[in-house]
Amino acid sequence: MAHATEQLNIFSWDGYVNDTEVAAVNALLKEQGYDVEVNLLETVAEGPQQMFDMLRSGDVDVSFLTLNYINMEGSPSANMLQPIDVNSPRLENYQHLSKALTNIPMGMKGDQHLYIPWGGGAYGIWANLDTVQDMPTSVKDMLEPEWKGRLSLTDGQVHPNVSLALLALGRTAFEVNDVSGDRASLGALASPDSELQQTVNALYGQVGHFWSASPPFTGEYDLVASYGVGASAAIAEGGNWGLVPFAEGNTVWLDTINFAKHLDGKKLEAAEIFANYFIGKEVQTRVVEGLGMVASSSLVDANPLIEANPDFFEETMFWPPYTRAAGNAIELMSKRAMGMSATN
């Protein structure tokens, strides 16, 4: 079969786009007379700086940026995106997206949308229900001696770890970012002898394993931090894991579809057709059933995490675009705590 003249390069998180869906969109494009075909890049998304660098290379046409990455200071991916015509006739499925997710300021430039909601989830702690009889009810409970060595956190994107420490102190999850415009306040919050630093140290001291690529749902650790996708995969394979319903709640995130600034003409139209398919019922159902995430569309028959908690995407728990100062402070606190845990 002859290949199309142009390729629409898709850059996504691992598992977000599969071969069957690529073939389906390519069939739609061919049927509608577009000389464009979808090409899923082999490089998968890893984090804000890497995604920014990939967009800057010019090789990406459509991305799946996490919402707070779009305007993150230091990695301004927004500069490489174009506003999306949400009223395009090729985006007919847009009308079925949750109204709570379509006009979030951190993903916009004025009244222009730089994103289309795709799917989200919580960064939470998952308990092995075969070994954990009494779940911690508060984040601070994980600092108790009984959990030492039984917890696994990430050592890659350490922002969630500091948020857990803040919640354990009864403070807001993103206080470091909230005060980052005031050097004195940030310095006091992140100082080596601060209450927050001591709590991060204590939290890291409880960790039996820090994971990088994927969380270890092997049964070796009773409490495992996950963005949700890894936990769902473990459950699908027969694991008995449940999200710990902390009284403080869980921080939440949203992954989105974005169009590179250089797209125009037929290739931009092809990007809209791709996006429309990915916010359609079939893919959105896989977001829920295959990835264990929250679908952004009302077309799905079931959206369990939202049904269990209608306030799942509560504004104060939504991951913000961190400032450079906040990011630096968090990295410093994490390194200090990592050094302390290594000596214990």
PDB file of C-alpha atoms in Angstrom, residues 42-337:
ATOM      1  CA  GLU A  42       9.324   5.901  19.226  1.00  0.00           C
ATOM      2  CA  THR A  43      10.494   8.373  21.869  1.00  0.00           C
ATOM      3  CA  VAL A  44       7.977   8.424  24.726  1.00  0.00           C
ATOM      4  CA  ALA A  45       7.202  11.308  27.060  1.00  0.00           C
ATOM      5  CA  GLU A  46       9.102  11.376  30.356  1.00  0.00           C
ATOM      6  CA  GLY A  47       8.711  14.812  31.943  1.00  0.00           C
ATOM      7  CA  PRO A  48       8.423  18.577  31.374  1.00  0.00           C
ATOM      8  CA  GLN A  49      11.991  19.346  30.269  1.00  0.00           C
ATOM      9  CA  GLN A  50      12.201  16.361  27.928  1.00  0.00           C
ATOM     10  CA  MET A  51       8.822  17.163  26.380  1.00  0.00           C
ATOM     11  CA  PHE A  52       9.846  20.805  25.976  1.00  0.00           C
ATOM     12  CA  ASP A  53      13.067  19.724  24.234  1.00  0.00           C
ATOM     13  CA  MET A  54      11.158  17.404  21.891  1.00  0.00           C
ATOM     14  CA  LEU A  55       8.723  20.156  20.930  1.00  0.00           C
ATOM     15  CA  ARG A  56      11.581  22.564  20.379  1.00  0.00           C
ATOM     16  CA  SER A  57      13.234  20.101  17.972  1.00  0.00           C
ATOM     17  CA  GLY A  58      10.369  20.685  15.509  1.00  0.00           C
ATOM     18  CA  ASP A  59       9.846  16.946  15.002  1.00  0.00           C
ATOM     19  CA  VAL A  60       6.577  16.857  16.963  1.00  0.00           C
ATOM     20  CA  ASP A  61       3.236  17.752  15.372  1.00  0.00           C
ATOM     21  CA  VAL A  62       0.830  16.569  18.083  1.00  0.00           C
ATOM     22  CA  SER A  63       1.774  16.113  21.740  1.00  0.00           C
ATOM     23  CA  PHE A  64       0.159  14.777  24.915  1.00  0.00           C
ATOM     24  CA  LEU A  65       1.422  17.347  27.409  1.00  0.00           C
ATOM     25  CA  THR A  66       0.410  17.131  31.044  1.00  0.00           C
ATOM     26  CA  LEU A  67      -1.637  20.288  31.612  1.00  0.00           C
ATOM     27  CA  ASN A  68       0.709  21.958  34.106  1.00  0.00           C
ATOM     28  CA  TYR A  69       3.676  21.488  31.731  1.00  0.00           C
ATOM     29  CA  ILE A  70       2.205  23.881  29.160  1.00  0.00           C
ATOM     30  CA  ASN A  71       3.083  27.100  30.981  1.00  0.00           C
ATOM     31  CA  MET A  72       5.730  25.746  33.355  1.00  0.00           C
ATOM     32  CA  GLU A  73       8.441  28.309  34.006  1.00  0.00           C
ATOM     33  CA  GLY A  74      11.782  27.169  32.586  1.00  0.00           C
ATOM     34  CA  SER A  75      10.088  24.859  30.077  1.00  0.00           C
ATOM     35  CA  PRO A  76       7.625  27.160  28.272  1.00  0.00           C
ATOM     36  CA  SER A  77       6.054  24.613  25.937  1.00  0.00           C
ATOM     37  CA  ALA A  78       3.227  27.103  25.359  1.00  0.00           C
ATOM     38  CA  ASN A  79       5.604  29.035  23.087  1.00  0.00           C
ATOM     39  CA  MET A  80       5.680  26.093  20.687  1.00  0.00           C
ATOM     40  CA  LEU A  81       1.949  25.419  20.586  1.00  0.00           C
ATOM     41  CA  GLN A  82      -0.870  27.020  18.616  1.00  0.00           C
ATOM     42  CA  PRO A  83      -4.379  27.891  19.770  1.00  0.00           C
ATOM     43  CA  ILE A  84      -6.923  25.205  18.975  1.00  0.00           C
ATOM     44  CA  ASP A  85     -10.136  26.001  17.143  1.00  0.00           C
ATOM     45  CA  VAL A  86     -12.444  24.153  19.520  1.00  0.00           C
ATOM     46  CA  ASN A  87     -15.369  24.959  17.218  1.00  0.00           C
ATOM     47  CA  SER A  88     -13.794  23.255  14.211  1.00  0.00           C
ATOM     48  CA  PRO A  89     -16.236  20.956  12.370  1.00  0.00           C
ATOM     49  CA  ARG A  90     -13.519  18.277  12.617  1.00  0.00           C
ATOM     50  CA  LEU A  91     -13.698  18.387  16.440  1.00  0.00           C
ATOM     51  CA  GLU A  92     -17.324  17.311  16.796  1.00  0.00           C
ATOM     52  CA  ASN A  93     -16.539  15.222  19.903  1.00  0.00           C
ATOM     53  CA  TYR A  94     -15.286  18.309  21.750  1.00  0.00           C
ATOM     54  CA  GLN A  95     -18.861  19.154  22.799  1.00  0.00           C
ATOM     55  CA  HIS A  96     -18.962  15.992  24.926  1.00  0.00           C
ATOM     56  CA  LEU A  97     -15.923  16.902  27.045  1.00  0.00           C
ATOM     57  CA  SER A  98     -16.373  17.724  30.722  1.00  0.00           C
ATOM     58  CA  LYS A  99     -17.003  21.462  31.125  1.00  0.00           C
ATOM     59  CA  ALA A 100     -14.884  21.329  34.294  1.00  0.00           C
ATOM     60  CA  LEU A 101     -11.845  20.470  32.170  1.00  0.00           C
ATOM     61  CA  THR A 102     -12.133  22.609  29.054  1.00  0.00           C
ATOM     62  CA  ASN A 103     -11.358  26.121  30.337  1.00  0.00           C
ATOM     63  CA  ILE A 104      -8.541  25.689  32.849  1.00  0.00           C
ATOM     64  CA  PRO A 105      -6.393  28.879  32.825  1.00  0.00           C
ATOM     65  CA  MET A 106      -3.016  27.121  33.125  1.00  0.00           C
ATOM     66  CA  GLY A 107      -3.605  25.564  29.690  1.00  0.00           C
ATOM     67  CA  MET A 108      -4.769  28.758  27.994  1.00  0.00           C
ATOM     68  CA  LYS A 109      -3.382  31.922  26.505  1.00  0.00           C
ATOM     69  CA  GLY A 110      -6.024  34.509  27.273  1.00  0.00           C
ATOM     70  CA  ASP A 111      -9.232  32.967  25.966  1.00  0.00           C
ATOM     71  CA  GLN A 112      -7.395  30.702  23.515  1.00  0.00           C
ATOM     72  CA  HIS A 113      -7.090  26.979  24.220  1.00  0.00           C
ATOM     73  CA  LEU A 114      -3.644  25.398  23.923  1.00  0.00           C
ATOM     74  CA  TYR A 115      -5.019  22.007  24.932  1.00  0.00           C
ATOM     75  CA  ILE A 116      -7.796  19.475  24.495  1.00  0.00           C
ATOM     76  CA  PRO A 117      -8.517  17.418  27.654  1.00  0.00           C
ATOM     77  CA  TRP A 118      -7.723  13.735  27.105  1.00  0.00           C
ATOM     78  CA  GLY A 119      -7.461  11.812  30.375  1.00  0.00           C
ATOM     79  CA  GLY A 120      -6.325  12.280  33.943  1.00  0.00           C
ATOM     80  CA  GLY A 121      -5.836  10.706  37.295  1.00  0.00           C
ATOM     81  CA  ALA A 122      -4.546  11.073  40.814  1.00  0.00           C
ATOM     82  CA  TYR A 123      -1.052  10.838  42.175  1.00  0.00           C
ATOM     83  CA  GLY A 124      -1.733   8.674  45.164  1.00  0.00           C
ATOM     84  CA  ILE A 125      -0.563   5.881  47.409  1.00  0.00           C
ATOM     85  CA  TRP A 126      -1.847   2.425  46.542  1.00  0.00           C
ATOM     86  CA  ALA A 127      -2.122  -0.252  49.210  1.00  0.00           C
ATOM     87  CA  ASN A 128      -1.635  -3.976  48.744  1.00  0.00           C
ATOM     88  CA  LEU A 129      -5.030  -5.147  49.978  1.00  0.00           C
ATOM     89  CA  ASP A 130      -3.680  -8.664  50.570  1.00  0.00           C
ATOM     90  CA  THR A 131      -1.222  -7.440  53.212  1.00  0.00           C
ATOM     91  CA  VAL A 132      -2.620  -4.134  54.512  1.00  0.00           C
ATOM     92  CA  GLN A 133      -5.497  -4.624  56.924  1.00  0.00           C
ATOM     93  CA  ASP A 134      -5.591  -1.163  58.482  1.00  0.00           C
ATOM     94  CA  MET A 135      -4.958   1.520  55.872  1.00  0.00           C
ATOM     95  CA  PRO A 136      -3.483   4.829  56.945  1.00  0.00           C
ATOM     96  CA  THR A 137      -6.300   7.365  57.105  1.00  0.00           C
ATOM     97  CA  SER A 138      -4.099  10.456  57.013  1.00  0.00           C
ATOM     98  CA  VAL A 139      -0.900  11.133  55.079  1.00  0.00           C
ATOM     99  CA  LYS A 140       0.921  11.706  58.377  1.00  0.00           C
ATOM    100  CA  ASP A 141       0.086   8.135  59.402  1.00  0.00           C
ATOM    101  CA  MET A 142       2.681   6.914  56.867  1.00  0.00           C
ATOM    102  CA  LEU A 143       5.361   8.434  59.123  1.00  0.00           C
ATOM    103  CA  GLU A 144       4.527   5.960  61.895  1.00  0.00           C
ATOM    104  CA  PRO A 145       7.123   3.223  62.679  1.00  0.00           C
ATOM    105  CA  GLU A 146       4.844   0.447  61.414  1.00  0.00           C
ATOM    106  CA  TRP A 147       5.264   1.628  57.810  1.00  0.00           C
ATOM    107  CA  LYS A 148       9.064   1.927  57.789  1.00  0.00           C
ATOM    108  CA  GLY A 149      10.514   0.075  54.794  1.00  0.00           C
ATOM    109  CA  ARG A 150       7.046  -0.770  53.469  1.00  0.00           C
ATOM    110  CA  LEU A 151       6.647   2.347  51.290  1.00  0.00           C
ATOM    111  CA  SER A 152       7.827   2.977  47.710  1.00  0.00           C
ATOM    112  CA  LEU A 153       8.012   6.514  46.278  1.00  0.00           C
ATOM    113  CA  THR A 154       9.394   7.926  43.022  1.00  0.00           C
ATOM    114  CA  ASP A 155      12.859   9.470  42.877  1.00  0.00           C
ATOM    115  CA  GLY A 156      12.295  10.971  39.410  1.00  0.00           C
ATOM    116  CA  GLN A 157       9.528  13.562  39.609  1.00  0.00           C
ATOM    117  CA  VAL A 158       9.937  14.439  43.288  1.00  0.00           C
ATOM    118  CA  HIS A 159       7.330  17.223  43.449  1.00  0.00           C
ATOM    119  CA  PRO A 160       4.633  14.751  44.618  1.00  0.00           C
ATOM    120  CA  ASN A 161       6.843  13.635  47.512  1.00  0.00           C
ATOM    121  CA  VAL A 162       7.119  17.177  48.844  1.00  0.00           C
ATOM    122  CA  SER A 163       3.358  17.618  48.379  1.00  0.00           C
ATOM    123  CA  LEU A 164       2.805  14.507  50.510  1.00  0.00           C
ATOM    124  CA  ALA A 165       5.003  16.023  53.220  1.00  0.00           C
ATOM    125  CA  LEU A 166       2.996  19.252  53.099  1.00  0.00           C
ATOM    126  CA  LEU A 167      -0.281  17.344  53.388  1.00  0.00           C
ATOM    127  CA  ALA A 168       1.177  15.401  56.338  1.00  0.00           C
ATOM    128  CA  LEU A 169       1.697  18.765  58.041  1.00  0.00           C
ATOM    129  CA  GLY A 170      -1.904  19.762  57.390  1.00  0.00           C
ATOM    130  CA  ARG A 171      -0.859  22.351  54.802  1.00  0.00           C
ATOM    131  CA  THR A 172      -1.822  22.861  51.171  1.00  0.00           C
ATOM    132  CA  ALA A 173      -0.212  20.493  48.679  1.00  0.00           C
ATOM    133  CA  PHE A 174       1.430  23.203  46.583  1.00  0.00           C
ATOM    134  CA  GLU A 175       2.537  25.691  49.244  1.00  0.00           C
ATOM    135  CA  VAL A 176       6.124  25.733  47.953  1.00  0.00           C
ATOM    136  CA  ASN A 177       4.873  26.969  44.588  1.00  0.00           C
ATOM    137  CA  ASP A 178       2.346  29.335  46.163  1.00  0.00           C
ATOM    138  CA  VAL A 179       5.032  31.221  48.136  1.00  0.00           C
ATOM    139  CA  SER A 180       7.771  31.022  45.497  1.00  0.00           C
ATOM    140  CA  GLY A 181       7.303  34.673  44.476  1.00  0.00           C
ATOM    141  CA  ASP A 182       8.517  35.740  47.917  1.00  0.00           C
ATOM    142  CA  ARG A 183      12.179  34.823  48.340  1.00  0.00           C
ATOM    143  CA  ALA A 184      12.138  35.145  52.133  1.00  0.00           C
ATOM    144  CA  SER A 185       9.041  32.951  52.546  1.00  0.00           C
ATOM    145  CA  LEU A 186      10.388  30.337  50.155  1.00  0.00           C
ATOM    146  CA  GLY A 187      13.755  30.350  51.898  1.00  0.00           C
ATOM    147  CA  ALA A 188      12.146  29.844  55.297  1.00  0.00           C
ATOM    148  CA  LEU A 189       9.870  27.062  54.042  1.00  0.00           C
ATOM    149  CA  ALA A 190      12.717  25.169  52.364  1.00  0.00           C
ATOM    150  CA  SER A 191      15.536  25.817  54.861  1.00  0.00           C
ATOM    151  CA  PRO A 192      17.504  22.793  56.152  1.00  0.00           C
ATOM    152  CA  ASP A 193      15.980  23.074  59.636  1.00  0.00           C
ATOM    153  CA  SER A 194      12.403  23.893  58.562  1.00  0.00           C
ATOM    154  CA  GLU A 195       9.433  21.812  59.633  1.00  0.00           C
ATOM    155  CA  LEU A 196       8.833  20.898  55.995  1.00  0.00           C
ATOM    156  CA  GLN A 197      12.406  19.695  55.436  1.00  0.00           C
ATOM    157  CA  GLN A 198      12.243  17.587  58.598  1.00  0.00           C
ATOM    158  CA  THR A 199       8.979  16.052  57.383  1.00  0.00           C
ATOM    159  CA  VAL A 200      10.411  15.292  53.932  1.00  0.00           C
ATOM    160  CA  ASN A 201      13.387  13.679  55.717  1.00  0.00           C
ATOM    161  CA  ALA A 202      11.003  11.594  57.835  1.00  0.00           C
ATOM    162  CA  LEU A 203       8.961  10.560  54.794  1.00  0.00           C
ATOM    163  CA  TYR A 204      12.060   9.494  52.845  1.00  0.00           C
ATOM    164  CA  GLY A 205      13.245   7.603  55.915  1.00  0.00           C
ATOM    165  CA  GLN A 206      10.145   5.400  55.608  1.00  0.00           C
ATOM    166  CA  VAL A 207      10.895   4.430  52.007  1.00  0.00           C
ATOM    167  CA  GLY A 208      12.062   0.894  51.284  1.00  0.00           C
ATOM    168  CA  HIS A 209      12.509   1.563  47.559  1.00  0.00           C
ATOM    169  CA  PHE A 210      12.585   4.607  45.285  1.00  0.00           C
ATOM    170  CA  TRP A 211      11.333   3.820  41.782  1.00  0.00           C
ATOM    171  CA  SER A 212      12.308   5.599  38.565  1.00  0.00           C
ATOM    172  CA  ALA A 213      10.705   4.097  35.463  1.00  0.00           C
ATOM    173  CA  SER A 214       7.709   2.294  36.909  1.00  0.00           C
ATOM    174  CA  PRO A 215       6.269   1.597  40.378  1.00  0.00           C
ATOM    175  CA  PRO A 216       6.973  -1.863  41.855  1.00  0.00           C
ATOM    176  CA  PHE A 217       3.595  -3.540  42.231  1.00  0.00           C
ATOM    177  CA  THR A 218       5.348  -6.814  43.025  1.00  0.00           C
ATOM    178  CA  GLY A 219       4.025  -7.345  46.552  1.00  0.00           C
ATOM    179  CA  GLU A 220       7.410  -6.516  48.075  1.00  0.00           C
ATOM    180  CA  TYR A 221       6.143  -3.106  49.255  1.00  0.00           C
ATOM    181  CA  ASP A 222       2.768  -2.546  50.896  1.00  0.00           C
ATOM    182  CA  LEU A 223       2.284   1.133  49.993  1.00  0.00           C
ATOM    183  CA  VAL A 224       3.310   2.227  46.490  1.00  0.00           C
ATOM    184  CA  ALA A 225       3.109   5.696  44.965  1.00  0.00           C
ATOM    185  CA  SER A 226       1.641   5.795  41.458  1.00  0.00           C
ATOM    186  CA  TYR A 227       0.033   8.168  38.982  1.00  0.00           C
ATOM    187  CA  GLY A 228      -2.624   5.477  38.623  1.00  0.00           C
ATOM    188  CA  VAL A 229      -1.693   3.902  35.308  1.00  0.00           C
ATOM    189  CA  GLY A 230       0.846   1.515  36.838  1.00  0.00           C
ATOM    190  CA  ALA A 231      -1.596   0.506  39.554  1.00  0.00           C
ATOM    191  CA  SER A 232      -4.299  -0.212  36.992  1.00  0.00           C
ATOM    192  CA  ALA A 233      -1.917  -2.388  34.997  1.00  0.00           C
ATOM    193  CA  ALA A 234      -1.071  -4.353  38.142  1.00  0.00           C
ATOM    194  CA  ILE A 235      -4.764  -4.786  38.955  1.00  0.00           C
ATOM    195  CA  ALA A 236      -5.464  -5.943  35.388  1.00  0.00           C
ATOM    196  CA  GLU A 237      -2.811  -8.634  35.883  1.00  0.00           C
ATOM    197  CA  GLY A 238      -4.582  -9.892  38.993  1.00  0.00           C
ATOM    198  CA  GLY A 239      -3.034  -7.710  41.694  1.00  0.00           C
ATOM    199  CA  ASN A 240      -5.204  -6.643  44.631  1.00  0.00           C
ATOM    200  CA  TRP A 241      -4.442  -2.942  45.016  1.00  0.00           C
ATOM    201  CA  GLY A 242      -6.580  -0.035  46.205  1.00  0.00           C
ATOM    202  CA  LEU A 243      -6.057   3.718  46.311  1.00  0.00           C
ATOM    203  CA  VAL A 244      -5.630   4.898  49.910  1.00  0.00           C
ATOM    204  CA  PRO A 245      -8.473   7.377  50.592  1.00  0.00           C
ATOM    205  CA  PHE A 246      -6.501   9.897  52.623  1.00  0.00           C
ATOM    206  CA  ALA A 247      -8.573  12.434  54.527  1.00  0.00           C
ATOM    207  CA  GLU A 248      -6.457  15.151  52.870  1.00  0.00           C
ATOM    208  CA  GLY A 249      -7.346  13.887  49.390  1.00  0.00           C
ATOM    209  CA  ASN A 250      -5.004  13.274  46.464  1.00  0.00           C
ATOM    210  CA  THR A 251      -3.322  15.624  44.025  1.00  0.00           C
ATOM    211  CA  VAL A 252      -4.664  15.287  40.475  1.00  0.00           C
ATOM    212  CA  TRP A 253      -3.341  15.721  36.937  1.00  0.00           C
ATOM    213  CA  LEU A 254      -4.699  15.950  33.395  1.00  0.00           C
ATOM    214  CA  ASP A 255      -2.973  14.879  30.184  1.00  0.00           C
ATOM    215  CA  THR A 256      -3.936  16.804  27.074  1.00  0.00           C
ATOM    216  CA  ILE A 257      -3.674  16.902  23.290  1.00  0.00           C
ATOM    217  CA  ASN A 258      -1.794  19.841  21.771  1.00  0.00           C
ATOM    218  CA  PHE A 259      -0.946  21.101  18.277  1.00  0.00           C
ATOM    219  CA  ALA A 260       2.522  22.372  17.356  1.00  0.00           C
ATOM    220  CA  LYS A 261       2.731  25.977  16.186  1.00  0.00           C
ATOM    221  CA  HIS A 262       4.075  25.027  12.745  1.00  0.00           C
ATOM    222  CA  LEU A 263       0.998  22.981  11.756  1.00  0.00           C
ATOM    223  CA  ASP A 264      -1.224  24.478   9.059  1.00  0.00           C
ATOM    224  CA  GLY A 265      -3.372  23.582   6.092  1.00  0.00           C
ATOM    225  CA  LYS A 266      -4.302  19.947   5.509  1.00  0.00           C
ATOM    226  CA  LYS A 267      -1.845  18.729   8.116  1.00  0.00           C
ATOM    227  CA  LEU A 268      -3.547  20.838  10.798  1.00  0.00           C
ATOM    228  CA  GLU A 269      -6.907  19.444   9.686  1.00  0.00           C
ATOM    229  CA  ALA A 270      -5.442  15.936   9.982  1.00  0.00           C
ATOM    230  CA  ALA A 271      -4.347  16.778  13.542  1.00  0.00           C
ATOM    231  CA  GLU A 272      -7.919  17.793  14.363  1.00  0.00           C
ATOM    232  CA  ILE A 273      -9.226  14.498  12.951  1.00  0.00           C
ATOM    233  CA  PHE A 274      -6.674  12.628  15.083  1.00  0.00           C
ATOM    234  CA  ALA A 275      -7.671  14.564  18.208  1.00  0.00           C
ATOM    235  CA  ASN A 276     -11.376  14.070  17.546  1.00  0.00           C
ATOM    236  CA  TYR A 277     -10.867  10.309  17.344  1.00  0.00           C
ATOM    237  CA  PHE A 278      -8.926  10.346  20.612  1.00  0.00           C
ATOM    238  CA  ILE A 279     -11.719  12.129  22.462  1.00  0.00           C
ATOM    239  CA  GLY A 280     -14.299   9.806  20.923  1.00  0.00           C
ATOM    240  CA  LYS A 281     -16.066   7.025  22.788  1.00  0.00           C
ATOM    241  CA  GLU A 282     -13.800   4.143  21.761  1.00  0.00           C
ATOM    242  CA  VAL A 283     -10.486   5.658  22.887  1.00  0.00           C
ATOM    243  CA  GLN A 284     -12.022   7.351  25.925  1.00  0.00           C
ATOM    244  CA  THR A 285     -13.385   3.972  27.024  1.00  0.00           C
ATOM    245  CA  ARG A 286      -9.838   2.569  26.822  1.00  0.00           C
ATOM    246  CA  VAL A 287      -8.647   5.522  28.923  1.00  0.00           C
ATOM    247  CA  VAL A 288     -10.924   4.208  31.681  1.00  0.00           C
ATOM    248  CA  GLU A 289     -10.858   0.446  31.179  1.00  0.00           C
ATOM    249  CA  GLY A 290      -7.360  -0.040  29.805  1.00  0.00           C
ATOM    250  CA  LEU A 291      -5.380   2.680  31.572  1.00  0.00           C
ATOM    251  CA  GLY A 292      -7.400   3.076  34.757  1.00  0.00           C
ATOM    252  CA  MET A 293      -7.601   6.824  34.237  1.00  0.00           C
ATOM    253  CA  VAL A 294     -10.409   9.353  34.279  1.00  0.00           C
ATOM    254  CA  ALA A 295     -11.931   9.950  30.840  1.00  0.00           C
ATOM    255  CA  SER A 296     -12.468  13.562  29.807  1.00  0.00           C
ATOM    256  CA  SER A 297     -15.559  12.707  27.756  1.00  0.00           C
ATOM    257  CA  SER A 298     -19.148  12.081  28.808  1.00  0.00           C
ATOM    258  CA  LEU A 299     -19.468   9.565  25.954  1.00  0.00           C
ATOM    259  CA  VAL A 300     -18.077   6.748  28.103  1.00  0.00           C
ATOM    260  CA  ASP A 301     -20.547   4.379  29.737  1.00  0.00           C
ATOM    261  CA  ALA A 302     -18.694   4.500  33.066  1.00  0.00           C
ATOM    262  CA  ASN A 303     -16.098   6.803  34.641  1.00  0.00           C
ATOM    263  CA  PRO A 304     -15.605   5.146  38.063  1.00  0.00           C
ATOM    264  CA  LEU A 305     -13.172   7.575  39.712  1.00  0.00           C
ATOM    265  CA  ILE A 306     -15.458  10.529  38.941  1.00  0.00           C
ATOM    266  CA  GLU A 307     -18.569   8.600  39.956  1.00  0.00           C
ATOM    267  CA  ALA A 308     -16.945   7.742  43.301  1.00  0.00           C
ATOM    268  CA  ASN A 309     -15.841  11.343  43.823  1.00  0.00           C
ATOM    269  CA  PRO A 310     -17.567  14.058  41.753  1.00  0.00           C
ATOM    270  CA  ASP A 311     -15.027  16.562  43.130  1.00  0.00           C
ATOM    271  CA  PHE A 312     -12.100  14.452  41.884  1.00  0.00           C
ATOM    272  CA  PHE A 313     -10.690  17.387  39.873  1.00  0.00           C
ATOM    273  CA  GLU A 314     -10.932  19.799  42.814  1.00  0.00           C
ATOM    274  CA  GLU A 315      -9.155  23.011  41.861  1.00  0.00           C
ATOM    275  CA  THR A 316      -6.876  23.275  44.906  1.00  0.00           C
ATOM    276  CA  MET A 317      -5.488  19.751  44.301  1.00  0.00           C
ATOM    277  CA  PHE A 318      -4.732  20.259  40.586  1.00  0.00           C
ATOM    278  CA  TRP A 319      -1.022  20.175  39.788  1.00  0.00           C
ATOM    279  CA  PRO A 320       0.069  23.748  39.006  1.00  0.00           C
ATOM    280  CA  PRO A 321       2.744  24.949  36.578  1.00  0.00           C
ATOM    281  CA  TYR A 322       5.666  25.180  38.992  1.00  0.00           C
ATOM    282  CA  THR A 323       7.895  28.235  38.959  1.00  0.00           C
ATOM    283  CA  ARG A 324      11.604  27.718  38.471  1.00  0.00           C
ATOM    284  CA  ALA A 325      12.240  28.870  42.056  1.00  0.00           C
ATOM    285  CA  ALA A 326       9.736  26.375  43.459  1.00  0.00           C
ATOM    286  CA  GLY A 327      11.141  23.549  41.343  1.00  0.00           C
ATOM    287  CA  ASN A 328      14.684  24.312  42.502  1.00  0.00           C
ATOM    288  CA  ALA A 329      13.596  24.409  46.159  1.00  0.00           C
ATOM    289  CA  ILE A 330      11.783  21.074  45.836  1.00  0.00           C
ATOM    290  CA  GLU A 331      14.760  19.412  44.146  1.00  0.00           C
ATOM    291  CA  LEU A 332      17.049  20.723  46.919  1.00  0.00           C
ATOM    292  CA  MET A 333      14.772  19.463  49.696  1.00  0.00           C
ATOM    293  CA  SER A 334      14.504  16.070  48.018  1.00  0.00           C
ATOM    294  CA  LYS A 335      18.295  15.767  47.634  1.00  0.00           C
ATOM    295  CA  ARG A 336      18.809  16.631  51.286  1.00  0.00           C
ATOM    296  CA  ALA A 337      16.239  14.049  52.354  1.00  0.00           C
TER     297      ALA A 337
END
